[in-house]
Coordinates of C-alpha atoms in Angstrom, one line a residue:
M511 CA 126.8 82.7 46.7
K512 CA 129.2 84.2 44.2
Y513 CA 126.8 84.0 41.3
S514 CA 123.7 85.3 43.0
I515 CA 124.2 89.0 42.4
T516 CA 124.8 88.3 38.7
L517 CA 121.7 86.2 38.5
D518 CA 119.6 88.8 40.4
I519 CA 120.6 91.4 37.9
S520 CA 119.9 89.0 35.1
K521 CA 116.4 88.2 36.4
Y522 CA 115.6 91.9 36.5
I523 CA 116.6 92.4 32.9
L524 CA 114.6 89.2 31.9
S525 CA 111.5 90.5 33.7
L526 CA 111.7 93.7 31.5
M527 CA 111.9 91.4 28.5
I528 CA 108.8 89.5 29.6
V529 CA 106.9 92.8 30.0
A530 CA 108.0 93.7 26.5
I531 CA 106.6 90.4 25.2
H532 CA 103.1 91.0 26.7
S533 CA 103.0 94.6 25.8
A534 CA 104.0 93.7 22.2
L535 CA 107.0 96.0 22.2
F536 CA 108.0 96.2 18.5
P537 CA 107.4 92.5 17.8
N538 CA 108.6 92.7 14.2
I539 CA 112.0 93.9 15.5
L540 CA 112.6 92.4 19.0
Y541 CA 111.2 88.9 18.4
P542 CA 112.6 86.3 18.8
W543 CA 115.2 87.7 21.1
L544 CA 112.6 88.4 23.8
R545 CA 111.8 84.6 23.8
L546 CA 115.1 84.1 25.7
A547 CA 113.6 85.5 28.8
V548 CA 111.3 82.7 30.0
P549 CA 113.7 79.8 29.4
L550 CA 116.5 81.7 31.2
F551 CA 114.1 82.4 34.1
F552 CA 113.4 78.7 34.5
I553 CA 117.1 77.8 34.2
I554 CA 118.1 80.4 36.9
S555 CA 115.4 79.2 39.3
S556 CA 116.5 75.6 38.8
Y557 CA 120.2 76.3 39.0
I558 CA 119.8 78.1 42.3
L559 CA 117.6 75.4 43.9
F560 CA 119.7 72.4 42.8
N561 CA 122.9 74.2 43.6
R562 CA 121.6 74.5 47.2
I563 CA 120.7 70.8 47.2
K564 CA 124.1 69.9 45.9
A565 CA 125.8 72.1 48.6
E566 CA 123.7 70.9 51.5
G567 CA 123.5 67.3 50.5
D568 CA 120.8 65.0 49.2
E569 CA 119.4 64.4 52.7
C570 CA 118.3 68.0 52.6
A571 CA 116.8 67.8 49.1
S572 CA 113.3 67.0 50.3
N573 CA 113.0 70.0 52.6
L574 CA 114.5 72.3 50.1
V575 CA 112.1 71.2 47.4
K576 CA 109.2 71.5 49.8
N577 CA 110.2 75.0 50.7
Y578 CA 110.5 75.9 47.0
I579 CA 107.0 74.5 46.4
K580 CA 105.5 76.3 49.4
R581 CA 107.0 79.6 48.5
N582 CA 105.8 79.4 44.9
L583 CA 102.3 78.4 46.0
Q584 CA 102.1 81.3 48.5
L585 CA 103.2 83.6 45.7
Y586 CA 100.6 82.2 43.4
L587 CA 97.8 82.4 46.0
F588 CA 98.7 86.0 46.8
W589 CA 98.5 87.3 43.3
F590 CA 95.5 85.1 42.4
I591 CA 93.5 86.8 45.2
L592 CA 94.8 90.3 44.4
L593 CA 94.3 90.1 40.7
F594 CA 91.0 88.1 40.8
P595 CA 88.8 91.0 39.5
I596 CA 91.1 91.4 36.5
T597 CA 91.2 87.7 35.9
V598 CA 87.4 87.5 35.9
Y599 CA 87.3 90.2 33.2
V600 CA 90.1 88.6 31.1
R601 CA 88.8 85.0 31.4
R602 CA 85.1 85.9 31.1
S603 CA 84.9 83.5 28.1
W604 CA 85.3 80.6 30.6
L605 CA 81.7 81.3 31.6
D606 CA 80.2 81.2 28.1
G607 CA 79.3 77.5 28.3
G608 CA 77.8 77.4 31.7
L609 CA 79.1 76.2 35.1
I610 CA 80.2 72.7 34.1
A611 CA 82.1 74.0 31.1
F612 CA 83.7 76.6 33.4
F613 CA 85.1 74.0 35.7
K614 CA 86.3 71.8 32.9
T615 CA 88.4 74.8 31.7
F616 CA 89.3 76.3 35.1
I617 CA 90.5 73.2 36.9
P618 CA 93.2 72.2 34.3
Q619 CA 94.3 75.8 34.1
L620 CA 94.5 76.1 37.9
L621 CA 96.5 72.8 38.3
F622 CA 98.7 72.9 35.3
S623 CA 98.8 76.3 33.6
S624 CA 97.5 79.8 34.4
T625 CA 94.5 81.5 35.9
F626 CA 95.5 85.1 36.2
V627 CA 97.4 86.2 33.0
A628 CA 100.9 84.9 32.6
S629 CA 100.8 82.9 35.9
W630 CA 101.7 79.6 34.2
F631 CA 105.4 80.0 35.0
I632 CA 104.8 79.5 38.7
I633 CA 102.7 76.4 38.5
A634 CA 104.8 74.9 35.7
S635 CA 108.0 75.4 37.8
V636 CA 106.4 73.7 40.7
W637 CA 105.5 70.6 38.7
A638 CA 108.9 70.6 37.0
V639 CA 110.7 70.7 40.3
I640 CA 108.6 67.7 41.6
I641 CA 109.4 65.7 38.4
L642 CA 113.1 66.5 38.6
F643 CA 113.2 65.7 42.3
F644 CA 111.9 62.2 41.8
T645 CA 114.1 61.6 38.7
R646 CA 117.2 63.2 40.1
K647 CA 119.1 59.9 40.3
I648 CA 118.5 59.1 36.6
S649 CA 121.5 59.7 34.4
W650 CA 121.7 62.8 32.2
K651 CA 122.3 60.4 29.3
I652 CA 118.7 59.3 29.6
M653 CA 117.0 62.5 30.9
L654 CA 118.5 64.9 28.4
P655 CA 117.4 62.9 25.3
V656 CA 114.0 62.3 26.7
L657 CA 113.4 65.9 27.7
S658 CA 114.8 67.1 24.3
V659 CA 112.1 65.0 22.6
V660 CA 109.5 66.6 24.9
Y661 CA 110.8 70.1 23.9
I662 CA 110.6 69.2 20.2
I663 CA 107.0 68.2 20.8
C664 CA 106.4 71.6 22.4
C665 CA 107.9 73.2 19.3
L666 CA 105.6 71.2 17.1
R667 CA 102.7 72.4 19.2
S668 CA 103.9 76.0 19.1
S669 CA 105.9 77.5 16.3
Y670 CA 105.7 74.5 14.0
Y671 CA 102.0 73.7 14.6
F672 CA 101.4 74.4 10.9
L673 CA 103.2 71.1 10.1
L674 CA 100.5 69.2 12.1
E675 CA 97.4 70.9 10.8
G676 CA 95.1 68.8 8.7
N677 CA 96.1 65.5 10.5
D678 CA 93.0 64.3 12.3
V679 CA 94.8 61.7 14.4
I680 CA 97.4 64.1 15.8
S681 CA 94.7 66.8 16.2
N682 CA 92.6 64.4 18.4
I683 CA 95.7 63.4 20.5
V684 CA 96.5 67.1 21.0
Y685 CA 92.9 67.9 21.9
N686 CA 92.6 65.0 24.4
Y687 CA 95.9 65.9 26.1
E688 CA 95.1 69.6 26.4
S689 CA 91.6 68.9 27.7
I690 CA 93.4 67.4 30.7
F691 CA 96.7 69.1 31.1
T692 CA 96.4 72.2 29.0
S693 CA 99.0 73.2 26.3
P694 CA 102.5 71.7 26.9
V695 CA 103.9 75.0 25.7
F696 CA 102.5 76.8 28.8
S697 CA 102.8 74.0 31.3
F698 CA 105.2 71.6 33.0
P699 CA 106.5 69.7 29.9
V700 CA 108.4 72.8 28.5
A701 CA 109.2 73.9 32.0
T702 CA 110.8 70.5 32.9
F703 CA 113.1 70.7 29.9
W704 CA 114.3 74.2 30.8
M705 CA 114.7 73.5 34.5
Y706 CA 116.6 70.3 33.8
I707 CA 119.1 72.4 31.9
G708 CA 119.6 74.4 35.1
K709 CA 119.9 71.2 37.1
L710 CA 122.4 69.9 34.5
F711 CA 124.6 73.0 35.0
T712 CA 124.8 72.2 38.8
E713 CA 126.0 68.7 37.9
L714 CA 128.6 70.1 35.5
K715 CA 129.8 72.8 38.0
G716 CA 133.6 72.9 38.1
K717 CA 133.9 71.0 34.9
T718 CA 135.0 72.7 31.7
V719 CA 132.8 71.4 29.0
F720 CA 133.2 74.2 26.5
S721 CA 135.7 77.1 26.4
K722 CA 134.6 80.7 26.6
Q723 CA 135.6 81.2 23.0
I724 CA 133.4 78.3 21.9
L725 CA 130.5 79.5 23.9
I726 CA 130.8 83.1 22.5
T727 CA 130.9 81.6 19.0
G728 CA 127.9 79.5 19.8
V729 CA 125.9 82.5 20.9
V730 CA 126.7 84.3 17.7
V731 CA 126.0 81.3 15.4
F732 CA 122.8 80.2 17.2
A733 CA 121.5 83.7 17.5
V734 CA 121.8 84.0 13.7
C735 CA 120.2 80.6 13.3
L736 CA 117.3 81.5 15.6
W737 CA 116.7 84.7 13.6
I738 CA 116.6 82.7 10.3
E739 CA 114.4 80.1 11.9
W740 CA 112.0 82.8 13.2
K741 CA 111.7 84.4 9.8
V742 CA 111.0 81.0 8.1
V743 CA 108.4 80.1 10.8
I744 CA 106.7 83.4 10.5
K745 CA 106.6 83.1 6.7
L746 CA 105.2 79.5 6.7
G747 CA 103.1 79.5 9.9
G748 CA 102.1 83.1 10.6
F749 CA 102.7 85.2 13.7
N750 CA 100.6 83.1 16.1
N751 CA 102.0 80.4 18.4
N752 CA 105.6 81.6 18.2
D753 CA 107.0 80.6 21.6
C754 CA 109.2 77.5 21.1
Y755 CA 112.0 77.4 18.6
I756 CA 114.6 74.7 18.0
F757 CA 117.6 77.0 18.0
L758 CA 116.4 78.7 21.2
A759 CA 117.7 75.7 23.2
P760 CA 121.4 75.8 22.2
L761 CA 121.4 79.6 22.3
V762 CA 120.0 79.7 25.8
F763 CA 122.5 77.0 26.9
C764 CA 125.4 79.1 25.6
I765 CA 124.1 82.3 27.1
F766 CA 123.6 80.8 30.6
A767 CA 127.0 79.0 30.5
L768 CA 128.6 82.4 30.0
M769 CA 126.3 84.4 32.3
K770 CA 126.6 82.2 35.4
D771 CA 130.3 82.7 35.8
I772 CA 130.3 86.5 35.5
D773 CA 131.0 88.2 38.8
I774 CA 129.2 91.5 39.2
N775 CA 128.9 93.7 42.4
C776 CA 125.7 95.6 42.9
K777 CA 124.4 96.7 46.2
Y778 CA 120.9 96.9 44.9
S779 CA 120.8 93.3 43.7
K780 CA 118.2 92.2 46.3
I781 CA 115.9 95.0 45.3
L782 CA 116.3 94.1 41.7
R783 CA 115.4 90.5 42.6
T784 CA 112.3 91.6 44.4
I785 CA 111.2 93.9 41.4
S786 CA 111.6 90.9 39.0
T787 CA 109.6 88.6 41.3
V788 CA 106.7 91.2 41.6
T789 CA 106.8 92.1 38.0
Y790 CA 106.4 88.5 36.7
P791 CA 102.9 87.9 38.2
L792 CA 101.7 91.5 38.0
H793 CA 102.8 92.8 34.7
A794 CA 100.4 91.1 32.3
S795 CA 97.3 92.2 34.2
L796 CA 98.7 95.7 34.2
V797 CA 99.2 95.5 30.5
V798 CA 95.5 94.6 30.1
I799 CA 94.5 97.6 32.1
V800 CA 96.9 100.1 30.6
S801 CA 96.3 99.0 27.0
G802 CA 92.5 99.1 27.6
V803 CA 92.7 102.6 29.0
F804 CA 94.8 104.0 26.3
S805 CA 93.3 102.2 23.3
H806 CA 89.6 102.5 24.3
L807 CA 89.4 105.6 26.3
I808 CA 92.1 107.8 24.9
G809 CA 92.4 106.3 21.4
L810 CA 96.1 105.6 21.6
N811 CA 97.6 102.2 20.9
Y812 CA 101.4 102.4 21.3
S813 CA 103.2 99.3 22.5
W814 CA 106.1 101.4 23.8
L815 CA 103.8 103.5 25.9
N816 CA 102.1 100.3 27.4
F817 CA 105.6 99.0 28.1
I818 CA 106.9 102.1 29.9
I819 CA 103.8 102.6 32.0
T820 CA 103.6 98.9 33.0
V821 CA 107.3 98.9 34.0
I822 CA 106.8 102.1 36.1
F823 CA 103.8 100.7 37.9
C824 CA 105.6 97.4 38.6
H825 CA 108.5 99.3 40.2
L826 CA 106.1 101.5 42.2
A827 CA 104.2 98.4 43.4
T828 CA 107.4 96.8 44.5
F829 CA 108.6 99.8 46.5
I830 CA 105.1 100.2 48.1
I831 CA 105.2 96.5 49.1
L832 CA 108.7 96.7 50.6
K833 CA 107.6 99.8 52.6
L834 CA 104.3 98.4 53.9
E835 CA 105.3 94.8 54.6
N836 CA 107.2 96.1 57.7
V837 CA 103.9 97.1 59.2
R838 CA 102.8 94.4 61.6
W839 CA 99.3 93.8 60.2
L840 CA 100.6 94.0 56.6
R841 CA 103.3 91.4 56.9
F842 CA 101.3 89.1 54.6
L843 CA 102.6 91.3 51.7
K844 CA 105.9 89.4 51.9
Y845 CA 104.2 86.6 50.1
S846 CA 104.1 88.8 47.0
H847 CA 107.8 88.1 46.4

């Protein structure tokens, strides 16, 4: 497909931005720009999937969705097993309350969010695709407003949570929901919103909704608004829970609308795609190891050093996987990407 090379390159760049988030690369400077990465990842994944469904016909939708789910669950299982020792170390607090308390925490995380660090994207995208598959015949005039409200709720649970603090009724509702489904900010509610945007772009394909000049203006205006929003949120609510912003949505929309029509030639696009796929599940666990080694053993705590070393190891891991997966008894390595 014409857009695939551009999107492969975009996914590679976005994967580096996600590493920057978890390695805390100059947060006082780069935030909230780095927050563009996860929404765009969701949108790209959805756009590719639903574009295929549109091209091959609705009768193929079920098989395409099943293949998407199967591939993502295989990816999740591969990295869950490989990173299990690190996960046990990072999630050791799960065991503080005994076996029953562990399962009450572990099961919701396994089904709706993350077990190994930063794995929530995979499970969230699976649930989002299932939801969008069964609601695919519903008009965008209904779906977009409903999911926009869902996103606003995610913003209230994230960057704007300070507005809800002190309200016992809302606090109880949030607690009861998250005890079953985990936080909506790192689960299928926010993923469904972003992936619907990707699906919406496939439905609008070939239609000129906004001119390039308007989209470029939108990027500039909404980028400034996002920066101002971020500064206000940090001032009022502190630096915690800063994932979802109101102006992130229109900014991401404008960026993807421009990005999807750019035609770039790159003979290494498939390799870049593989690197991005390997980096997403692997990087956060590497950050834990790298930061632990440098801060505790060597006494250094530089975010840029954590970032660089993590990126290097993710690239090395990808090239090793690509080399070894051709060996007959190591073909299972293909499930890593």
